[in-house]
């Protein structure tokens, strides 16, 4: 089977840096994605890693270590609007490359 | 861009009726579309994978006769919840990707309430 673990909640202060970790166990790993979801909304794509290393997109960066089955999302210069749920998701090598989502990390940014 | 729309955004129906939800990729052709269900404060659970022109592949535990999926074109997939019951009330979200293995773009979701 497959499983993903990420912290359930993280609290940080506006302007700070926060790291959300994700560990996974899956067969046929293809890549690790990160999605943001605000309450009542749909997930929006943030970042994707297929190879080891760091991917940077503005204030958000994502890291992957395939050998450790581990990745993280790094959010810098936190803003109040970053308060949301963040999901890591693995895509598997099969005919559809479907995504399996983690349970999500609820980030609360305080003033 | 990569825009995915869903219709309707909200639906309330009586128990026993059927509800159809549409998912459209507006500015790209999607060879693969996915349907998810999300209960409050929970993660997204993949229900099925829909490939244009072929039968959908359902995840374990998802009743294919209850959740009918049709992917008739490269821009449209539909999910029909048949004989809906209150326990089917949920947030249904579709996603689409241009090619298998590429980024999935999500629709805004459809909230279903079965009375």
PDB file of C-alpha atoms in Angstrom:
ATOM      1  CA  UNK A   1       0.000   0.000   0.000  1.00  0.00           C
ATOM      2  CA  UNK A   2       0.945   3.575   0.261  1.00  0.00           C
ATOM      3  CA  UNK A   3       1.046   6.071   3.093  1.00  0.00           C
ATOM      4  CA  UNK A   4       2.063   9.669   3.586  1.00  0.00           C
ATOM      5  CA  UNK A   5       2.717  11.413   6.858  1.00  0.00           C
ATOM      6  CA  UNK A   6       2.730  15.123   7.504  1.00  0.00           C
ATOM      7  CA  UNK A   7       2.106  17.139  10.666  1.00  0.00           C
ATOM      8  CA  UNK A   8      -1.522  17.944  11.317  1.00  0.00           C
ATOM      9  CA  UNK A   9      -1.001  21.543  12.379  1.00  0.00           C
ATOM     10  CA  UNK A  10       1.698  24.190  12.297  1.00  0.00           C
ATOM     11  CA  UNK A  11       1.545  27.706  13.704  1.00  0.00           C
ATOM     12  CA  UNK A  12       3.952  30.468  12.726  1.00  0.00           C
ATOM     13  CA  UNK A  13       4.280  34.218  12.907  1.00  0.00           C
ATOM     14  CA  UNK A  14       3.860  36.576   9.970  1.00  0.00           C
ATOM     15  CA  UNK A  15       7.184  37.147   8.250  1.00  0.00           C
ATOM     16  CA  UNK A  16       8.707  33.931   9.540  1.00  0.00           C
ATOM     17  CA  UNK A  17       9.801  30.799   7.683  1.00  0.00           C
ATOM     18  CA  UNK A  18       8.017  27.497   8.119  1.00  0.00           C
ATOM     19  CA  UNK A  19       8.839  24.013   6.880  1.00  0.00           C
ATOM     20  CA  UNK A  20       6.202  21.332   6.403  1.00  0.00           C
ATOM     21  CA  UNK A  21       7.621  17.836   6.195  1.00  0.00           C
ATOM     22  CA  UNK A  22       6.225  14.857   4.350  1.00  0.00           C
ATOM     23  CA  UNK A  23       7.397  11.266   4.514  1.00  0.00           C
ATOM     24  CA  UNK A  24       5.966   8.658   2.244  1.00  0.00           C
ATOM     25  CA  UNK A  25       5.848   4.954   1.569  1.00  0.00           C
ATOM     26  CA  UNK A  26       4.702   3.896  -1.837  1.00  0.00           C
ATOM     27  CA  UNK A  27       5.494   1.607  -4.693  1.00  0.00           C
ATOM     28  CA  UNK A  28       6.280   3.001  -8.086  1.00  0.00           C
ATOM     29  CA  UNK A  29       7.097   6.498  -6.858  1.00  0.00           C
ATOM     30  CA  UNK A  30       7.168   9.056  -9.645  1.00  0.00           C
ATOM     31  CA  UNK A  31       7.099  12.440  -7.956  1.00  0.00           C
ATOM     32  CA  UNK A  32       5.978  14.545  -4.997  1.00  0.00           C
ATOM     33  CA  UNK A  33       3.585  17.451  -5.368  1.00  0.00           C
ATOM     34  CA  UNK A  34       2.411  20.119  -2.976  1.00  0.00           C
ATOM     35  CA  UNK A  35      -1.019  21.722  -2.991  1.00  0.00           C
ATOM     36  CA  UNK A  36      -2.558  24.565  -1.009  1.00  0.00           C
ATOM     37  CA  UNK A  37      -6.196  24.586  -0.050  1.00  0.00           C
ATOM     38  CA  UNK A  38      -8.020  27.431   1.650  1.00  0.00           C
ATOM     39  CA  UNK A  39     -11.153  26.669   3.624  1.00  0.00           C
ATOM     40  CA  UNK A  40     -14.051  26.109   1.260  1.00  0.00           C
ATOM     41  CA  UNK A  41     -11.832  26.159  -1.808  1.00  0.00           C
ATOM     42  CA  UNK A  42     -10.234  23.675  -4.130  1.00  0.00           C
ATOM     43  CA  UNK A  43      -6.567  22.685  -4.069  1.00  0.00           C
ATOM     44  CA  UNK A  44      -4.149  24.828  -6.018  1.00  0.00           C
ATOM     45  CA  UNK A  45      -0.845  23.508  -7.288  1.00  0.00           C
ATOM     46  CA  UNK A  46       2.274  24.868  -5.589  1.00  0.00           C
ATOM     47  CA  UNK A  47       5.267  22.776  -6.498  1.00  0.00           C
ATOM     48  CA  UNK A  48       6.491  19.464  -7.836  1.00  0.00           C
ATOM     49  CA  UNK A  49       9.663  17.411  -7.418  1.00  0.00           C
ATOM     50  CA  UNK A  50      10.547  14.348  -9.421  1.00  0.00           C
ATOM     51  CA  UNK A  51      14.286  14.492  -8.789  1.00  0.00           C
ATOM     52  CA  UNK A  52      16.266  15.025  -5.621  1.00  0.00           C
ATOM     53  CA  UNK A  53      16.915  18.589  -4.664  1.00  0.00           C
ATOM     54  CA  UNK A  54      15.269  21.919  -4.167  1.00  0.00           C
ATOM     55  CA  UNK A  55      12.728  23.589  -6.410  1.00  0.00           C
ATOM     56  CA  UNK A  56      12.109  27.277  -5.802  1.00  0.00           C
ATOM     57  CA  UNK A  57       9.037  29.213  -6.859  1.00  0.00           C
ATOM     58  CA  UNK A  58       8.917  32.643  -5.331  1.00  0.00           C
ATOM     59  CA  UNK A  59       8.341  32.436  -1.588  1.00  0.00           C
ATOM     60  CA  UNK A  60       7.711  28.702  -1.783  1.00  0.00           C
ATOM     61  CA  UNK A  61      10.346  26.010  -2.173  1.00  0.00           C
ATOM     62  CA  UNK A  62      10.031  22.255  -2.163  1.00  0.00           C
ATOM     63  CA  UNK A  63      12.664  19.638  -1.517  1.00  0.00           C
ATOM     64  CA  UNK A  64      12.814  15.946  -2.247  1.00  0.00           C
ATOM     65  CA  UNK A  65      15.093  13.135  -1.174  1.00  0.00           C
ATOM     66  CA  UNK A  66      14.064   9.954  -2.942  1.00  0.00           C
ATOM     67  CA  UNK A  67      16.501   7.811  -0.980  1.00  0.00           C
ATOM     68  CA  UNK A  68      14.939   8.977   2.295  1.00  0.00           C
ATOM     69  CA  UNK A  69      11.343   8.971   0.960  1.00  0.00           C
ATOM     70  CA  UNK A  70      11.100  12.467   2.335  1.00  0.00           C
ATOM     71  CA  UNK A  71      10.211  15.905   1.158  1.00  0.00           C
ATOM     72  CA  UNK A  72       9.316  19.264   2.545  1.00  0.00           C
ATOM     73  CA  UNK A  73       7.634  22.500   1.606  1.00  0.00           C
ATOM     74  CA  UNK A  74       9.325  25.685   2.739  1.00  0.00           C
ATOM     75  CA  UNK A  75       7.329  28.869   3.000  1.00  0.00           C
ATOM     76  CA  UNK A  76       9.275  32.089   3.472  1.00  0.00           C
ATOM     77  CA  UNK A  77       8.162  35.586   4.441  1.00  0.00           C
ATOM     78  CA  UNK A  78       4.897  34.225   5.710  1.00  0.00           C
ATOM     79  CA  UNK A  79       1.787  36.282   5.092  1.00  0.00           C
ATOM     80  CA  UNK A  80      -1.602  36.052   6.727  1.00  0.00           C
ATOM     81  CA  UNK A  81      -3.060  34.791   3.453  1.00  0.00           C
ATOM     82  CA  UNK A  82      -0.801  31.735   3.691  1.00  0.00           C
ATOM     83  CA  UNK A  83      -3.066  30.374   6.423  1.00  0.00           C
ATOM     84  CA  UNK A  84      -4.469  27.283   4.720  1.00  0.00           C
ATOM     85  CA  UNK A  85      -4.107  23.527   4.518  1.00  0.00           C
ATOM     86  CA  UNK A  86      -1.119  22.139   2.677  1.00  0.00           C
ATOM     87  CA  UNK A  87      -1.121  18.688   1.180  1.00  0.00           C
ATOM     88  CA  UNK A  88       1.727  16.607  -0.103  1.00  0.00           C
ATOM     89  CA  UNK A  89       0.802  14.069  -2.743  1.00  0.00           C
ATOM     90  CA  UNK A  90       2.738  11.297  -4.414  1.00  0.00           C
ATOM     91  CA  UNK A  91       2.200  10.290  -7.985  1.00  0.00           C
ATOM     92  CA  UNK A  92       2.735   6.691  -8.892  1.00  0.00           C
ATOM     93  CA  UNK A  93       4.048   5.167 -12.059  1.00  0.00           C
ATOM     94  CA  UNK A  94       1.092   3.465 -13.623  1.00  0.00           C
ATOM     95  CA  UNK A  95      -1.076   4.183 -16.601  1.00  0.00           C
ATOM     96  CA  UNK A  96      -2.563   7.285 -15.040  1.00  0.00           C
ATOM     97  CA  UNK A  97       0.051   8.658 -12.617  1.00  0.00           C
ATOM     98  CA  UNK A  98      -2.683   9.172 -10.077  1.00  0.00           C
ATOM     99  CA  UNK A  99      -2.095  11.311  -6.994  1.00  0.00           C
ATOM    100  CA  UNK A 100      -2.347   9.964  -3.478  1.00  0.00           C
ATOM    101  CA  UNK A 101      -2.744  12.750  -0.950  1.00  0.00           C
ATOM    102  CA  UNK A 102      -1.413  13.064   2.557  1.00  0.00           C
ATOM    103  CA  UNK A 103      -3.740  14.016   5.377  1.00  0.00           C
ATOM    104  CA  UNK A 104      -2.812  17.676   5.143  1.00  0.00           C
ATOM    105  CA  UNK A 105      -1.121  20.207   7.390  1.00  0.00           C
ATOM    106  CA  UNK A 106      -3.148  23.105   8.661  1.00  0.00           C
ATOM    107  CA  UNK A 107      -0.970  26.225   8.792  1.00  0.00           C
ATOM    108  CA  UNK A 108      -2.040  29.126  10.951  1.00  0.00           C
ATOM    109  CA  UNK A 109      -0.150  32.363  10.479  1.00  0.00           C
ATOM    110  CA  UNK A 110      -0.429  34.758  13.406  1.00  0.00           C
ATOM    111  CA  UNK A 111       0.230  38.498  13.311  1.00  0.00           C
TER     112      UNK A 111
ATOM    113  CA  UNK B   1      -3.089  28.926 -18.110  1.00  0.00           C
ATOM    114  CA  UNK B   2      -4.716  25.670 -17.157  1.00  0.00           C
ATOM    115  CA  UNK B   3      -8.261  26.305 -16.062  1.00  0.00           C
ATOM    116  CA  UNK B   4     -10.672  23.623 -14.951  1.00  0.00           C
ATOM    117  CA  UNK B   5     -14.314  24.388 -14.263  1.00  0.00           C
ATOM    118  CA  UNK B   6     -17.009  22.424 -12.511  1.00  0.00           C
ATOM    119  CA  UNK B   7     -20.756  22.741 -12.674  1.00  0.00           C
ATOM    120  CA  UNK B   8     -22.722  23.074 -10.562  1.00  0.00           C
ATOM    121  CA  UNK B   9     -20.798  24.571  -7.666  1.00  0.00           C
ATOM    122  CA  UNK B  10     -23.590  23.740  -5.238  1.00  0.00           C
ATOM    123  CA  UNK B  11     -26.366  21.188  -5.401  1.00  0.00           C
ATOM    124  CA  UNK B  12     -29.018  20.177  -2.918  1.00  0.00           C
ATOM    125  CA  UNK B  13     -31.138  17.174  -3.738  1.00  0.00           C
ATOM    126  CA  UNK B  14     -33.540  14.756  -2.171  1.00  0.00           C
ATOM    127  CA  UNK B  15     -32.496  11.280  -1.141  1.00  0.00           C
ATOM    128  CA  UNK B  16     -32.950   8.802  -3.972  1.00  0.00           C
ATOM    129  CA  UNK B  17     -32.391  11.224  -6.819  1.00  0.00           C
ATOM    130  CA  UNK B  18     -29.409  11.311  -9.170  1.00  0.00           C
ATOM    131  CA  UNK B  19     -27.039  14.226  -9.559  1.00  0.00           C
ATOM    132  CA  UNK B  20     -24.680  14.927 -12.461  1.00  0.00           C
ATOM    133  CA  UNK B  21     -21.525  16.984 -12.005  1.00  0.00           C
ATOM    134  CA  UNK B  22     -19.563  18.290 -14.987  1.00  0.00           C
ATOM    135  CA  UNK B  23     -15.843  18.883 -15.140  1.00  0.00           C
ATOM    136  CA  UNK B  24     -14.374  20.834 -18.035  1.00  0.00           C
ATOM    137  CA  UNK B  25     -10.849  21.770 -19.005  1.00  0.00           C
ATOM    138  CA  UNK B  26     -11.329  25.217 -20.521  1.00  0.00           C
ATOM    139  CA  UNK B  27      -8.037  26.000 -22.208  1.00  0.00           C
ATOM    140  CA  UNK B  28      -6.378  22.654 -22.711  1.00  0.00           C
ATOM    141  CA  UNK B  29      -7.177  19.135 -23.725  1.00  0.00           C
ATOM    142  CA  UNK B  30      -7.100  16.639 -20.899  1.00  0.00           C
ATOM    143  CA  UNK B  31      -6.356  13.051 -21.705  1.00  0.00           C
ATOM    144  CA  UNK B  32      -6.911  12.146 -18.078  1.00  0.00           C
ATOM    145  CA  UNK B  33      -9.298  13.498 -15.496  1.00  0.00           C
ATOM    146  CA  UNK B  34      -9.610  12.476 -11.872  1.00  0.00           C
ATOM    147  CA  UNK B  35     -12.494  12.605  -9.434  1.00  0.00           C
ATOM    148  CA  UNK B  36     -11.970  13.140  -5.714  1.00  0.00           C
ATOM    149  CA  UNK B  37     -14.207  13.354  -2.694  1.00  0.00           C
ATOM    150  CA  UNK B  38     -13.391  15.352   0.404  1.00  0.00           C
ATOM    151  CA  UNK B  39     -15.223  15.290   3.703  1.00  0.00           C
ATOM    152  CA  UNK B  40     -14.892  18.229   6.117  1.00  0.00           C
ATOM    153  CA  UNK B  41     -11.427  18.614   7.605  1.00  0.00           C
ATOM    154  CA  UNK B  42     -10.190  15.533   5.784  1.00  0.00           C
ATOM    155  CA  UNK B  43      -7.908  14.906   2.866  1.00  0.00           C
ATOM    156  CA  UNK B  44      -8.827  14.339  -0.759  1.00  0.00           C
ATOM    157  CA  UNK B  45      -9.706  10.756  -1.545  1.00  0.00           C
ATOM    158  CA  UNK B  46      -9.312   9.651  -5.137  1.00  0.00           C
ATOM    159  CA  UNK B  47     -12.485   8.027  -6.381  1.00  0.00           C
ATOM    160  CA  UNK B  48     -11.650   7.225  -9.976  1.00  0.00           C
ATOM    161  CA  UNK B  49      -9.458   7.978 -12.946  1.00  0.00           C
ATOM    162  CA  UNK B  50     -11.168   8.895 -16.166  1.00  0.00           C
ATOM    163  CA  UNK B  51      -9.486   8.497 -19.545  1.00  0.00           C
ATOM    164  CA  UNK B  52     -11.072   9.916 -22.647  1.00  0.00           C
ATOM    165  CA  UNK B  53     -12.844   7.276 -24.659  1.00  0.00           C
ATOM    166  CA  UNK B  54     -12.395   4.438 -22.205  1.00  0.00           C
ATOM    167  CA  UNK B  55     -13.967   3.154 -19.029  1.00  0.00           C
ATOM    168  CA  UNK B  56     -13.056   4.794 -15.773  1.00  0.00           C
ATOM    169  CA  UNK B  57     -10.792   3.066 -13.305  1.00  0.00           C
ATOM    170  CA  UNK B  58     -12.265   3.096  -9.825  1.00  0.00           C
ATOM    171  CA  UNK B  59     -10.367   3.007  -6.563  1.00  0.00           C
ATOM    172  CA  UNK B  60     -10.949   0.199  -4.152  1.00  0.00           C
ATOM    173  CA  UNK B  61     -14.147   0.639  -2.192  1.00  0.00           C
ATOM    174  CA  UNK B  62     -15.781   3.028  -4.671  1.00  0.00           C
ATOM    175  CA  UNK B  63     -18.979   1.645  -6.167  1.00  0.00           C
ATOM    176  CA  UNK B  64     -18.819   2.064  -9.912  1.00  0.00           C
ATOM    177  CA  UNK B  65     -22.559   1.538 -10.295  1.00  0.00           C
ATOM    178  CA  UNK B  66     -23.257   4.335  -7.857  1.00  0.00           C
ATOM    179  CA  UNK B  67     -20.703   6.811  -9.149  1.00  0.00           C
ATOM    180  CA  UNK B  68     -20.977   6.778 -12.923  1.00  0.00           C
ATOM    181  CA  UNK B  69     -18.154   8.472 -14.768  1.00  0.00           C
ATOM    182  CA  UNK B  70     -18.137   9.410 -18.410  1.00  0.00           C
ATOM    183  CA  UNK B  71     -15.244  11.053 -20.259  1.00  0.00           C
ATOM    184  CA  UNK B  72     -16.778  11.671 -23.623  1.00  0.00           C
ATOM    185  CA  UNK B  73     -14.330  14.252 -24.923  1.00  0.00           C
ATOM    186  CA  UNK B  74     -10.887  15.664 -24.222  1.00  0.00           C
ATOM    187  CA  UNK B  75     -12.443  18.579 -22.356  1.00  0.00           C
ATOM    188  CA  UNK B  76     -15.361  17.074 -20.486  1.00  0.00           C
ATOM    189  CA  UNK B  77     -15.861  14.432 -17.827  1.00  0.00           C
ATOM    190  CA  UNK B  78     -19.043  13.862 -15.857  1.00  0.00           C
ATOM    191  CA  UNK B  79     -19.701  12.226 -12.517  1.00  0.00           C
ATOM    192  CA  UNK B  80     -23.235  11.055 -11.800  1.00  0.00           C
ATOM    193  CA  UNK B  81     -24.119  10.165  -8.243  1.00  0.00           C
ATOM    194  CA  UNK B  82     -27.008   7.749  -8.625  1.00  0.00           C
ATOM    195  CA  UNK B  83     -29.680   7.254  -5.974  1.00  0.00           C
ATOM    196  CA  UNK B  84     -27.970   9.717  -3.701  1.00  0.00           C
ATOM    197  CA  UNK B  85     -28.197   9.297   0.054  1.00  0.00           C
ATOM    198  CA  UNK B  86     -27.279  11.675   2.880  1.00  0.00           C
ATOM    199  CA  UNK B  87     -23.949   9.897   3.378  1.00  0.00           C
ATOM    200  CA  UNK B  88     -23.008  10.928  -0.177  1.00  0.00           C
ATOM    201  CA  UNK B  89     -23.047  14.547   0.918  1.00  0.00           C
ATOM    202  CA  UNK B  90     -19.532  15.780   0.344  1.00  0.00           C
ATOM    203  CA  UNK B  91     -17.236  18.073  -1.628  1.00  0.00           C
ATOM    204  CA  UNK B  92     -16.545  16.551  -5.032  1.00  0.00           C
ATOM    205  CA  UNK B  93     -13.505  17.842  -6.887  1.00  0.00           C
ATOM    206  CA  UNK B  94     -12.194  16.989 -10.313  1.00  0.00           C
ATOM    207  CA  UNK B  95      -8.749  17.507 -11.720  1.00  0.00           C
ATOM    208  CA  UNK B  96      -7.313  17.312 -15.198  1.00  0.00           C
ATOM    209  CA  UNK B  97      -3.904  16.893 -16.727  1.00  0.00           C
ATOM    210  CA  UNK B  98      -2.752  17.355 -20.292  1.00  0.00           C
ATOM    211  CA  UNK B  99      -0.816  14.127 -20.323  1.00  0.00           C
ATOM    212  CA  UNK B 100      -0.389  11.311 -17.869  1.00  0.00           C
ATOM    213  CA  UNK B 101       2.312  12.257 -15.414  1.00  0.00           C
ATOM    214  CA  UNK B 102       1.899  15.980 -15.827  1.00  0.00           C
ATOM    215  CA  UNK B 103       0.605  18.409 -13.225  1.00  0.00           C
ATOM    216  CA  UNK B 104      -3.016  17.978 -12.212  1.00  0.00           C
ATOM    217  CA  UNK B 105      -5.096  21.144 -12.198  1.00  0.00           C
ATOM    218  CA  UNK B 106      -8.125  21.163  -9.970  1.00  0.00           C
ATOM    219  CA  UNK B 107     -11.614  22.434 -10.551  1.00  0.00           C
ATOM    220  CA  UNK B 108     -13.320  24.624  -7.932  1.00  0.00           C
ATOM    221  CA  UNK B 109     -15.314  21.699  -6.575  1.00  0.00           C
ATOM    222  CA  UNK B 110     -18.986  20.880  -6.189  1.00  0.00           C
ATOM    223  CA  UNK B 111     -20.680  20.752  -2.814  1.00  0.00           C
ATOM    224  CA  UNK B 112     -23.403  18.124  -2.697  1.00  0.00           C
ATOM    225  CA  UNK B 113     -25.984  18.050   0.060  1.00  0.00           C
ATOM    226  CA  UNK B 114     -28.430  15.175   0.056  1.00  0.00           C
ATOM    227  CA  UNK B 115     -31.473  15.670   2.247  1.00  0.00           C
TER     228      UNK B 115
END
